[in-house]
Coordinates of C-alpha atoms and ligand atoms in Angstrom, one line a residue:
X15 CA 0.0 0.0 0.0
X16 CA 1.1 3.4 -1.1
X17 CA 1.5 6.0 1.2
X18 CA -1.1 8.7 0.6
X19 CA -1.0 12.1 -0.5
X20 CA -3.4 15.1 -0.1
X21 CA -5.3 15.4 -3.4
X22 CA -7.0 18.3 -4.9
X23 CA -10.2 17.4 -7.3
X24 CA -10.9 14.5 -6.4
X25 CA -14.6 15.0 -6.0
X26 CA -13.8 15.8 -10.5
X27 CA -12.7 12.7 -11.5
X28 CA -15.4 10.6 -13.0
X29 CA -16.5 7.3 -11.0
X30 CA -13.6 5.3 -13.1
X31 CA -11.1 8.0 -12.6
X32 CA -12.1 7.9 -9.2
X33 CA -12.1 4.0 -9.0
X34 CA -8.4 3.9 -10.7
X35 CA -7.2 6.5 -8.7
X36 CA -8.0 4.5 -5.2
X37 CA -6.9 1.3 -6.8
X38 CA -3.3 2.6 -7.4
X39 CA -2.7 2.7 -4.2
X40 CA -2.2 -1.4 -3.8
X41 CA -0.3 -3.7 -5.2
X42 CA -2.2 -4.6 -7.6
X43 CA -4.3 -1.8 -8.9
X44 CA -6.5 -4.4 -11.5
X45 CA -7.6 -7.0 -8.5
X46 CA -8.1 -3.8 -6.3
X47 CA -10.4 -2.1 -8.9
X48 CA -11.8 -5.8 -9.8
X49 CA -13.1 -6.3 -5.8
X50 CA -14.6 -2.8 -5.8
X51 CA -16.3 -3.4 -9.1
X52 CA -17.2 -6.9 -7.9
X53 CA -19.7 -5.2 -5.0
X54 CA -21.8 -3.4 -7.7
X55 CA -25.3 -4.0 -8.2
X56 CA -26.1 -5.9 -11.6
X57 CA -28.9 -3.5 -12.7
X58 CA -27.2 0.0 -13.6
X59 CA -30.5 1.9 -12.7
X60 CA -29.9 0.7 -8.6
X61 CA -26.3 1.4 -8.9
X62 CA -26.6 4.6 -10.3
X63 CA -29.0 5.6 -7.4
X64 CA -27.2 4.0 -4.5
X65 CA -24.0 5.9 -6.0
X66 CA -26.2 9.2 -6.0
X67 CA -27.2 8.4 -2.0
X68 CA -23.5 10.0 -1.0
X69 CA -20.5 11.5 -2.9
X70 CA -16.8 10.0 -4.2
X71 CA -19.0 6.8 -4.0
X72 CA -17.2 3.6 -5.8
X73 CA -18.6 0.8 -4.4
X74 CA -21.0 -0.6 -2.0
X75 CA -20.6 -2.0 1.0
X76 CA -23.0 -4.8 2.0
X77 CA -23.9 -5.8 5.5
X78 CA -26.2 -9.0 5.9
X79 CA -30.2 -8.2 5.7
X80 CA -32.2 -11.0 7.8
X81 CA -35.4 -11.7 8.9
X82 CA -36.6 -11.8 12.8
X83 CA -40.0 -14.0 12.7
X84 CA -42.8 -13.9 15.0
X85 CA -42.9 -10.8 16.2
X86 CA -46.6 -10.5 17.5
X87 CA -47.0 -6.6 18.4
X88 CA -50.4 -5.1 19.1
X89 CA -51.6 -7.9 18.1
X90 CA -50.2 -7.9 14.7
X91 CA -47.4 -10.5 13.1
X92 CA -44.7 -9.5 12.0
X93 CA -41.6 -10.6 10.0
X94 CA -39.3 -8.2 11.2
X95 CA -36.2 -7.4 8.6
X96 CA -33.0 -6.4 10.4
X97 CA -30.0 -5.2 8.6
X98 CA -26.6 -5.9 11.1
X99 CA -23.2 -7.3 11.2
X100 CA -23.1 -9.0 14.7
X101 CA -23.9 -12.6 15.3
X102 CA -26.3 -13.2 17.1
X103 CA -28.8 -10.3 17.3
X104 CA -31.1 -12.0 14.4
X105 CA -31.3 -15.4 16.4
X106 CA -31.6 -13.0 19.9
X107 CA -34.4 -11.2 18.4
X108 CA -36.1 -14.2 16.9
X109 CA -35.6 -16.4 20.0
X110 CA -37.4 -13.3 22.4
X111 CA -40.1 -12.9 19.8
X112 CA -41.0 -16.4 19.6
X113 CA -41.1 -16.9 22.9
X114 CA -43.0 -13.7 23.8
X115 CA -45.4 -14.6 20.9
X116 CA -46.8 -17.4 23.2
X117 CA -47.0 -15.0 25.8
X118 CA -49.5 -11.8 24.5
X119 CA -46.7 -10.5 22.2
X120 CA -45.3 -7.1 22.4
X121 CA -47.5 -4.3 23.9
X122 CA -46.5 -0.7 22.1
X123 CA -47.9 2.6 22.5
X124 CA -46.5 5.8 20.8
X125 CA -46.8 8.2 23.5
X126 CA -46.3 11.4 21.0
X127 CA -44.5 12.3 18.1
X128 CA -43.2 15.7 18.5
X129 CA -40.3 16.9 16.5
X130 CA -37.8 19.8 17.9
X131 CA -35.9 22.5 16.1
X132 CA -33.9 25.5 17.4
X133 CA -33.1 29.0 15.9
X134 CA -29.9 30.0 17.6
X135 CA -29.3 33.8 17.8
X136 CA -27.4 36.5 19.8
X137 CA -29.7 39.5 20.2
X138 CA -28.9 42.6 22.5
X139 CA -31.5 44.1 24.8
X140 CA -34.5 44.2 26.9
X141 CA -35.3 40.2 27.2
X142 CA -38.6 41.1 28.7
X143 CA -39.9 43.2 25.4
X144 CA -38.9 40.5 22.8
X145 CA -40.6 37.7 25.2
X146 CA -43.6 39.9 25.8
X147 CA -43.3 40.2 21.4
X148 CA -43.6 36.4 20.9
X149 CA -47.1 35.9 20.7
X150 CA -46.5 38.5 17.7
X151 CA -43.7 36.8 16.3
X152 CA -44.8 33.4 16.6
X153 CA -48.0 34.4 14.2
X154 CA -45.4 35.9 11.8
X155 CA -43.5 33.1 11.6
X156 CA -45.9 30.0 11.3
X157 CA -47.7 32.4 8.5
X158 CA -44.3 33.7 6.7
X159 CA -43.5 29.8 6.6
X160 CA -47.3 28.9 4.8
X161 CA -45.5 28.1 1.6
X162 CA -43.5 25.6 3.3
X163 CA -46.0 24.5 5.3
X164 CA -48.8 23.7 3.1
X165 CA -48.8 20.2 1.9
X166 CA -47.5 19.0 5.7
X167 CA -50.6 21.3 7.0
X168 CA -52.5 19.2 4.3
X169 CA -51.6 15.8 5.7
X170 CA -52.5 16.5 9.3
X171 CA -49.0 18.0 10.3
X172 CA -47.3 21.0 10.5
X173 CA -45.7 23.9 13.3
X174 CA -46.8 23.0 16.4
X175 CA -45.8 26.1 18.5
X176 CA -42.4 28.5 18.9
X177 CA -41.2 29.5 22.5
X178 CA -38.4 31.9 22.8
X179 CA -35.4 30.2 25.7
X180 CA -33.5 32.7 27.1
X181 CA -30.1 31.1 27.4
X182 CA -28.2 34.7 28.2
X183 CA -26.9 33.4 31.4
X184 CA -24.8 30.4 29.9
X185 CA -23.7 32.6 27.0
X186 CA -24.0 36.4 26.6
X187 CA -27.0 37.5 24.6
X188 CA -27.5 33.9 23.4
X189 CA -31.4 32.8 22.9
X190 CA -33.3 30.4 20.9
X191 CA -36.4 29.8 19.0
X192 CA -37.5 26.0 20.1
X193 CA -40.0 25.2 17.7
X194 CA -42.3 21.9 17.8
X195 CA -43.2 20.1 14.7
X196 CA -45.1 17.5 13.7
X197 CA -44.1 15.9 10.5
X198 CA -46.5 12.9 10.2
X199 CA -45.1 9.5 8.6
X200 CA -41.6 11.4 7.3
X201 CA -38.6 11.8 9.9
X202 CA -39.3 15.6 8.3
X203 CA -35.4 16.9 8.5
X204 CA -36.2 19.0 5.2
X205 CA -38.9 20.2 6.2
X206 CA -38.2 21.6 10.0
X207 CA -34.9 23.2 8.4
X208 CA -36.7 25.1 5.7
X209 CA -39.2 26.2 8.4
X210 CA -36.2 27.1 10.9
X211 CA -34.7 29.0 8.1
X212 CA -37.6 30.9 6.6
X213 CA -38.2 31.8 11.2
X214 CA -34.5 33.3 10.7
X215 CA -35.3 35.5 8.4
X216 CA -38.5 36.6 9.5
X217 CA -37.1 37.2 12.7
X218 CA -34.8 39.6 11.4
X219 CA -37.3 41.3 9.6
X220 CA -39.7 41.9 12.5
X221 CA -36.9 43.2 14.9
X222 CA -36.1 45.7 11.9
X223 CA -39.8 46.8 11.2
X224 CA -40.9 47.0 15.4
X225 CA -40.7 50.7 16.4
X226 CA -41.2 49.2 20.0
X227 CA -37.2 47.7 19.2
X228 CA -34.3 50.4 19.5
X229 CA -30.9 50.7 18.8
X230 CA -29.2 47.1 18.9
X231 CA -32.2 45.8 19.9
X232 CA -33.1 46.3 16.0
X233 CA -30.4 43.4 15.0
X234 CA -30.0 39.7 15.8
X235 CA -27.4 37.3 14.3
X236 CA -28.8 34.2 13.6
X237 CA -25.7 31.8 14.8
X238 CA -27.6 28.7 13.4
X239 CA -31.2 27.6 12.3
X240 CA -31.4 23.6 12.6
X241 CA -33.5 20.6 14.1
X242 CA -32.6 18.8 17.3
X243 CA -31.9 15.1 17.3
X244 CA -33.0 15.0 20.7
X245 CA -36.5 14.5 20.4
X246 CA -37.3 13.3 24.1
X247 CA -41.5 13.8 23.1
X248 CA -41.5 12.0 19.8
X249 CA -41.3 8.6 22.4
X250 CA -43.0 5.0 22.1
X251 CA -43.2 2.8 24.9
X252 CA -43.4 -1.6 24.2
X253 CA -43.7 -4.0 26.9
X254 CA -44.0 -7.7 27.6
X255 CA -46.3 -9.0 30.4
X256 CA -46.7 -12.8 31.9
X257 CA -46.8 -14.8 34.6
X258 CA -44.4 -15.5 36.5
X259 CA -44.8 -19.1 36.5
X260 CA -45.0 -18.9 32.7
X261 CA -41.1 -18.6 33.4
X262 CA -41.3 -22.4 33.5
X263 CA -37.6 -23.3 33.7
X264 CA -35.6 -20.7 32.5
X265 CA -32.6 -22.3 33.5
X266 CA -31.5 -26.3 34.9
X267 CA -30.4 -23.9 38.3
X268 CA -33.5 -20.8 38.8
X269 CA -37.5 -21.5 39.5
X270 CA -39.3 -18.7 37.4
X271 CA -39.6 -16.9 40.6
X272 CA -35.8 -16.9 41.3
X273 CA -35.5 -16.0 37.2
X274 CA -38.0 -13.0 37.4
X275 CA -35.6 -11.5 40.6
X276 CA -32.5 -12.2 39.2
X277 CA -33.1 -10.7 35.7
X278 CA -34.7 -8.1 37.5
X279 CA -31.9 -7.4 39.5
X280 CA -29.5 -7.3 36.1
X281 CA -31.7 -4.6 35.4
X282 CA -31.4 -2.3 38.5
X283 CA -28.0 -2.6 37.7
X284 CA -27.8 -1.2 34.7
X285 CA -30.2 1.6 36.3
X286 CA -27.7 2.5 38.7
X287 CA -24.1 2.3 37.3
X288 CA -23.4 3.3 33.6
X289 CA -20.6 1.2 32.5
X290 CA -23.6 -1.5 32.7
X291 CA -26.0 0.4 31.4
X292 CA -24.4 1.5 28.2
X293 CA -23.6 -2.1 27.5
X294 CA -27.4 -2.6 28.5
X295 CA -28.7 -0.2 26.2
X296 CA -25.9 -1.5 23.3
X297 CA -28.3 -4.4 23.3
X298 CA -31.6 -2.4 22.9
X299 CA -29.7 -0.6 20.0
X300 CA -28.6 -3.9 18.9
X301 CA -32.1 -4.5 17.9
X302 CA -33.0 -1.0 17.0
X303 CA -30.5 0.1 14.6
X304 CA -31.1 -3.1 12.9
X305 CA -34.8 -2.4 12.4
X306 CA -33.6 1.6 11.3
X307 CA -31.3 0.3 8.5
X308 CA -33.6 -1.9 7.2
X309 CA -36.4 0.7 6.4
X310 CA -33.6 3.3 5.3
X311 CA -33.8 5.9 8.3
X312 CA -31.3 7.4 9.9
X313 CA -29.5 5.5 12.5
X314 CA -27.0 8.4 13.9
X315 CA -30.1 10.3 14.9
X316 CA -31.6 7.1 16.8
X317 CA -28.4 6.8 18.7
X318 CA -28.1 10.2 19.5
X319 CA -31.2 10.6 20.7
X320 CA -31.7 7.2 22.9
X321 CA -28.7 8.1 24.7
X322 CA -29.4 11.8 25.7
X323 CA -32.7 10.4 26.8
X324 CA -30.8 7.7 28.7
X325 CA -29.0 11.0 30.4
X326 CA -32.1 13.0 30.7
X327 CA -32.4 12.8 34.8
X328 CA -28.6 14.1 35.2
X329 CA -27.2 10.5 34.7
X330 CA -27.1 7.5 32.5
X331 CA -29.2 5.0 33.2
X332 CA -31.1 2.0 31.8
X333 CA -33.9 2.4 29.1
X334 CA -35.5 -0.4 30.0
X335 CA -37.3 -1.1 33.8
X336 CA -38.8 -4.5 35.2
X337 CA -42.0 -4.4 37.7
X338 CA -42.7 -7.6 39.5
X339 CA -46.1 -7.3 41.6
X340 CA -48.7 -10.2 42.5
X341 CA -46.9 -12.8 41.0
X342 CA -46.5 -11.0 37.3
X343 CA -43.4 -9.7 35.6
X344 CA -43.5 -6.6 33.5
X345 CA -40.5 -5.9 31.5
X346 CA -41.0 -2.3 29.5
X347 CA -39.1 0.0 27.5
X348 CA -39.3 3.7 26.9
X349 CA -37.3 5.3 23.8
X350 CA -37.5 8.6 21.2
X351 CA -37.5 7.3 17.8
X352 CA -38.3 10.0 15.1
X353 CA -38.6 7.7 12.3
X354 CA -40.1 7.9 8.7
X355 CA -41.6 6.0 6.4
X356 CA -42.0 8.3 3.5
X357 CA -38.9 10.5 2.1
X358 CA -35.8 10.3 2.6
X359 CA -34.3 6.9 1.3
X360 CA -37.5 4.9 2.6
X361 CA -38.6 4.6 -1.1
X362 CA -35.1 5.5 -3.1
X363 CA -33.3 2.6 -1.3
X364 CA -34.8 -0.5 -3.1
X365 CA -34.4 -3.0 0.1
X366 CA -35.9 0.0 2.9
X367 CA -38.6 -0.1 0.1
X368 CA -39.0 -3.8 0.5
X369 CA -38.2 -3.8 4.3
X370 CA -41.8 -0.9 4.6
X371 CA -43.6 -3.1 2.1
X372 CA -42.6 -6.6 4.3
X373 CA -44.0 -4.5 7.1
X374 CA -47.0 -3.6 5.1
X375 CA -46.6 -0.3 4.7
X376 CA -46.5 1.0 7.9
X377 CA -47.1 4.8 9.2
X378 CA -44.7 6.5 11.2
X379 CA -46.1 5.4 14.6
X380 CA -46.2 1.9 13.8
X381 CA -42.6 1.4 12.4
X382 CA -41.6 3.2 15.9
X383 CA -43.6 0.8 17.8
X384 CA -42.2 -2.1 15.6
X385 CA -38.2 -0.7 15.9
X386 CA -39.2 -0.9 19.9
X387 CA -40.3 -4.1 20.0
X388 CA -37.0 -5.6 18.4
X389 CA -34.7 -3.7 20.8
X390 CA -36.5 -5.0 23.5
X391 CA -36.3 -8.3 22.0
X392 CA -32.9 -8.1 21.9
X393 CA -32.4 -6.8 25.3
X394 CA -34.7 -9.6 26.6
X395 CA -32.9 -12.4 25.2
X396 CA -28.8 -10.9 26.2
X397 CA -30.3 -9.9 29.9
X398 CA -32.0 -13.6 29.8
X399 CA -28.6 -15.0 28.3
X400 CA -26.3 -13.3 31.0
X401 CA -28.7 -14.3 34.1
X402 CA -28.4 -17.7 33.0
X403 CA -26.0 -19.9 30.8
X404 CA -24.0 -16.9 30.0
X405 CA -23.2 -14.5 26.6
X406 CA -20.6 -16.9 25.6
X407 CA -22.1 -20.2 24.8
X408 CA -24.5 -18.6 22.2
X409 CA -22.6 -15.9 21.1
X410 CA -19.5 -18.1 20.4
X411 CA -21.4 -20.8 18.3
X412 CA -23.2 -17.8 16.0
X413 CA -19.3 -16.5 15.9
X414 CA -18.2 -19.8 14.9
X415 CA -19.3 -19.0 11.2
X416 CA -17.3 -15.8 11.6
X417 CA -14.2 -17.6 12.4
X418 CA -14.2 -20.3 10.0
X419 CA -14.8 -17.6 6.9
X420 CA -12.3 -15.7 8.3
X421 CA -10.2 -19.0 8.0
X422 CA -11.3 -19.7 4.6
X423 CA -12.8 -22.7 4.8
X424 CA -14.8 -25.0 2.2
X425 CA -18.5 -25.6 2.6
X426 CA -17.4 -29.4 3.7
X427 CA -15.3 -28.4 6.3
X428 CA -17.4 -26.0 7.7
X429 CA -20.1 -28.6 8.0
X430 CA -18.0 -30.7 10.0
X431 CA -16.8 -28.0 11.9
X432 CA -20.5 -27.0 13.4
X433 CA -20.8 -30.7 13.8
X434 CA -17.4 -31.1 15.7
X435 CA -17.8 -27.9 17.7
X436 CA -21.7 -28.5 18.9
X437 CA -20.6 -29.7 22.2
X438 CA -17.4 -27.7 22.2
X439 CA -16.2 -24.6 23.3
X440 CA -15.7 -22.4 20.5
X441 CA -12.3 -19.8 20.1
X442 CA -10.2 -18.7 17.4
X443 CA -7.7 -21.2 18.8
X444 CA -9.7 -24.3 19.0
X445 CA -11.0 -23.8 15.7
X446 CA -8.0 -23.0 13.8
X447 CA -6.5 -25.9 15.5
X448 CA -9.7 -28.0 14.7
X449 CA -9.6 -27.2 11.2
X450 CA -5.5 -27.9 10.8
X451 CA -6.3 -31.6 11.9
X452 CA -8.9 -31.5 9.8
X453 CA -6.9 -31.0 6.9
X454 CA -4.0 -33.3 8.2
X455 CA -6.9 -35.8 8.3
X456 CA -6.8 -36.4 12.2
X457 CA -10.4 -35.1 12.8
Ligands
MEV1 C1 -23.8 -7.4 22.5 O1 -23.9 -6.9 21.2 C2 -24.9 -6.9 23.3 C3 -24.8 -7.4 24.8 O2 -23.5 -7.0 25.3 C4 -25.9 -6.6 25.5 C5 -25.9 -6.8 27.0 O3 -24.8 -7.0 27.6 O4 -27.0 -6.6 27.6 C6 -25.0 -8.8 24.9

């Protein structure tokens, strides 16, 4: 490999240029530029969209799309489609599902779907005048932003309000314009940007026109206009309820009661010390981000936000809490998820356009309720896994797969391999040795 250089005009070249360019650096440019190629997708049309989803693109990258069945939520089945890299979290999800689906299923409920979006500005003067103004400039704005507002007004949505924070005493003259949207089935970034933007301008204008504003009260820089990931109201809640006898044996050394307490108990760790409870929520995100792939949103927003929420009180805790009263076991979990199911890439990306369909089309609120139910699938089954037999046992044999591609082996070997390693403890060791007997022909 080449050492690399800083390079002017690269975003110039054409996708070949760009493709040769990168390939030059490696030994051999030809089988670099061949494995990039390889990745393309066979029908131009796709490629030429997927290329068109980001910039410099030259190939794609692919990450394995699988289907969690069995998901009963509300009532409704569900094959749930999960796009992630990690053993496991397919087979975790499934496993939870399953079992839940002979328990009642998933409960959800999408407590509200409020969007957030700030104005940044620093404005000199009498704070009480522009606040005692806003009722003013709040009708301004929501009407100065009618031609951006129309078709979302249309379909049920639109600005929901616009409060002026005084933030002066963290930063000198520093305020905002916190204004609540509701954007329907899209995740509505577009749209809550061109409203913040138009509010920025209009802002500036109505300081300018007021005689009631003097001086330097007649100017504002806007510093930024631009949503908030942290959308703490747009939150849907999923639970799972039984028995706690419908434990049955959870494990050869618990009785469901002695189950219920002890999972419980992993639980009220992770509420109280956050090295455990990111770890804990990893799991919920596990399932998730999976689910947010898959129908095309944005997964760096979903991560964002779960975690400030996880932070909301002062300090990170658990997303997830147990109740165990008169013999029942409640497990729930509360999380923001501002998803969308129309714009954006839910219908440009072909598979988030087969992952909505699979789901039959769902609306906003259900794909939220749907994306809950899988992280708290997934949390169920690792919190179930560690108060039993352990991460390990599972995780290895799902890794097992991982190991012996990463050996290169043939589909004959690998056969045996699963076969050999089914009562086995699984490491990189074992099955590297494994494999060299194997091919000595002492296995
Ligand atoms: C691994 O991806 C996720 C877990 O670590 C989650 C957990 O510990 O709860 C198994």
């Amino acid at each position: 490999m080449q050492k690399q250089q800083i390079r002017k005009g690269f975003s110039k070249l054409n996708k070949e240029q760009k493709i040769d360019l990168t390939a030059s650096y490696f030994e051999n440019p030809a089988k670099a530029a061949r494995e990039l190629k390889s990745f393309w997708h066979n029908d131009p049309d796709i490629q030429k969209r997927l290329d068109e989803f980001a910039e410099n693109t030259i190939s794609n990258f692919s990450f394995p799309y699988g289907i969690a069945p069995n998901f009963v939520i509300n009532g409704n089945m569900y094959l749930v489609p999960m796009v992630i890299e990690e053993s496991s979290v397919i087979a975790a999800a499934s496993n939870a599902a399953k079992f839940w689906s002979e328990r009642g299923g998933f409960h959800a409920k999408v407590v509200s779907m409020t969007k957030v979006g700030q104005l940044h500005f620093i404005w000199e003067g009498d704070t009480d005048k522009l606040r005692s103004s806003m009722p003013e400039i709040r009708e301004k704005l929501i009407t100065e932003a009618n031609h951006i507002t129309t078709n979302m007004r249309k379909r049920g949505g639109g600005i929901l309000d616009i409060e002026l924070i005084d933030m002066s005493d963290k930063i000198e003259n520093y305020y905002q314009l916190k204004a609540s949207f509701d954007t329907i089935d899209s995740m509505g970034a577009n749209f809550i940007n061109s409203c913040l933007e138009e509010f920025g301008l209009q802002l500036k204008r109505f300081l300018k026109e007021e005689k009631r504003f003097t001086g330097k009260e007649k100017n504002c820089e806007i510093v930024m206009a631009i949503l908030s990931n942290y959308t703490p109201e747009c939150l849907v809640r999923t639970w799972v309820e039984c028995d706690i006898e419908e434990f049955g044996e959870m494990d050869r050394d618990l009785s469901a009661q002695q189950f219920a307490e002890k999972f419980k108990m992993a639980v009220r760790i992770a509420q109280a010390d956050e090295y455990r409870a990111t770890t804990h929520n990893k799991g919920i995100m596990n399932g998730i981000d999976a689910v947010v792939l898959a129908t095309g949103n944005d997964f760096r927003a979903i991560e964002g936000c779960a975690h400030t929420y996880a932070a909301r009180n002062g300090k990170y805790t658990s997303l997830t809490n147990v109740i165990i009263e008169d013999g029942k076991f409640r497990y729930e979990l509360s999380v923001p998820l501002a998803l969308g199911t129309v714009g954006g890439l839910t219908s440009l990306h072909p598979l988030a356009k087969f992952s909505l369909e699979l789901l039959n089309n769902p609306g906003a609120e259900q794909l939220m309720m749907i994306a809950a139910a899988a992280g708290l699938a997934n949390n169920f089954s690792a919190v179930k896994s560690l108060t039993t037999k352990g991460i390990q046992v599972g995780h290895m044999k799902m890794h097992l797969y991982n190991i012996l591609n990463h050996i290169g082996v043939t589909n004959k070997e690998k056969e045996k391999a699963v076969d050999y390693f089914s009562d086995k403890k699984v490491s990189f060791n074992n099955v590297k040795e494994m494999v060299t007997r194997l091919r000595k022909g002492n296995s």
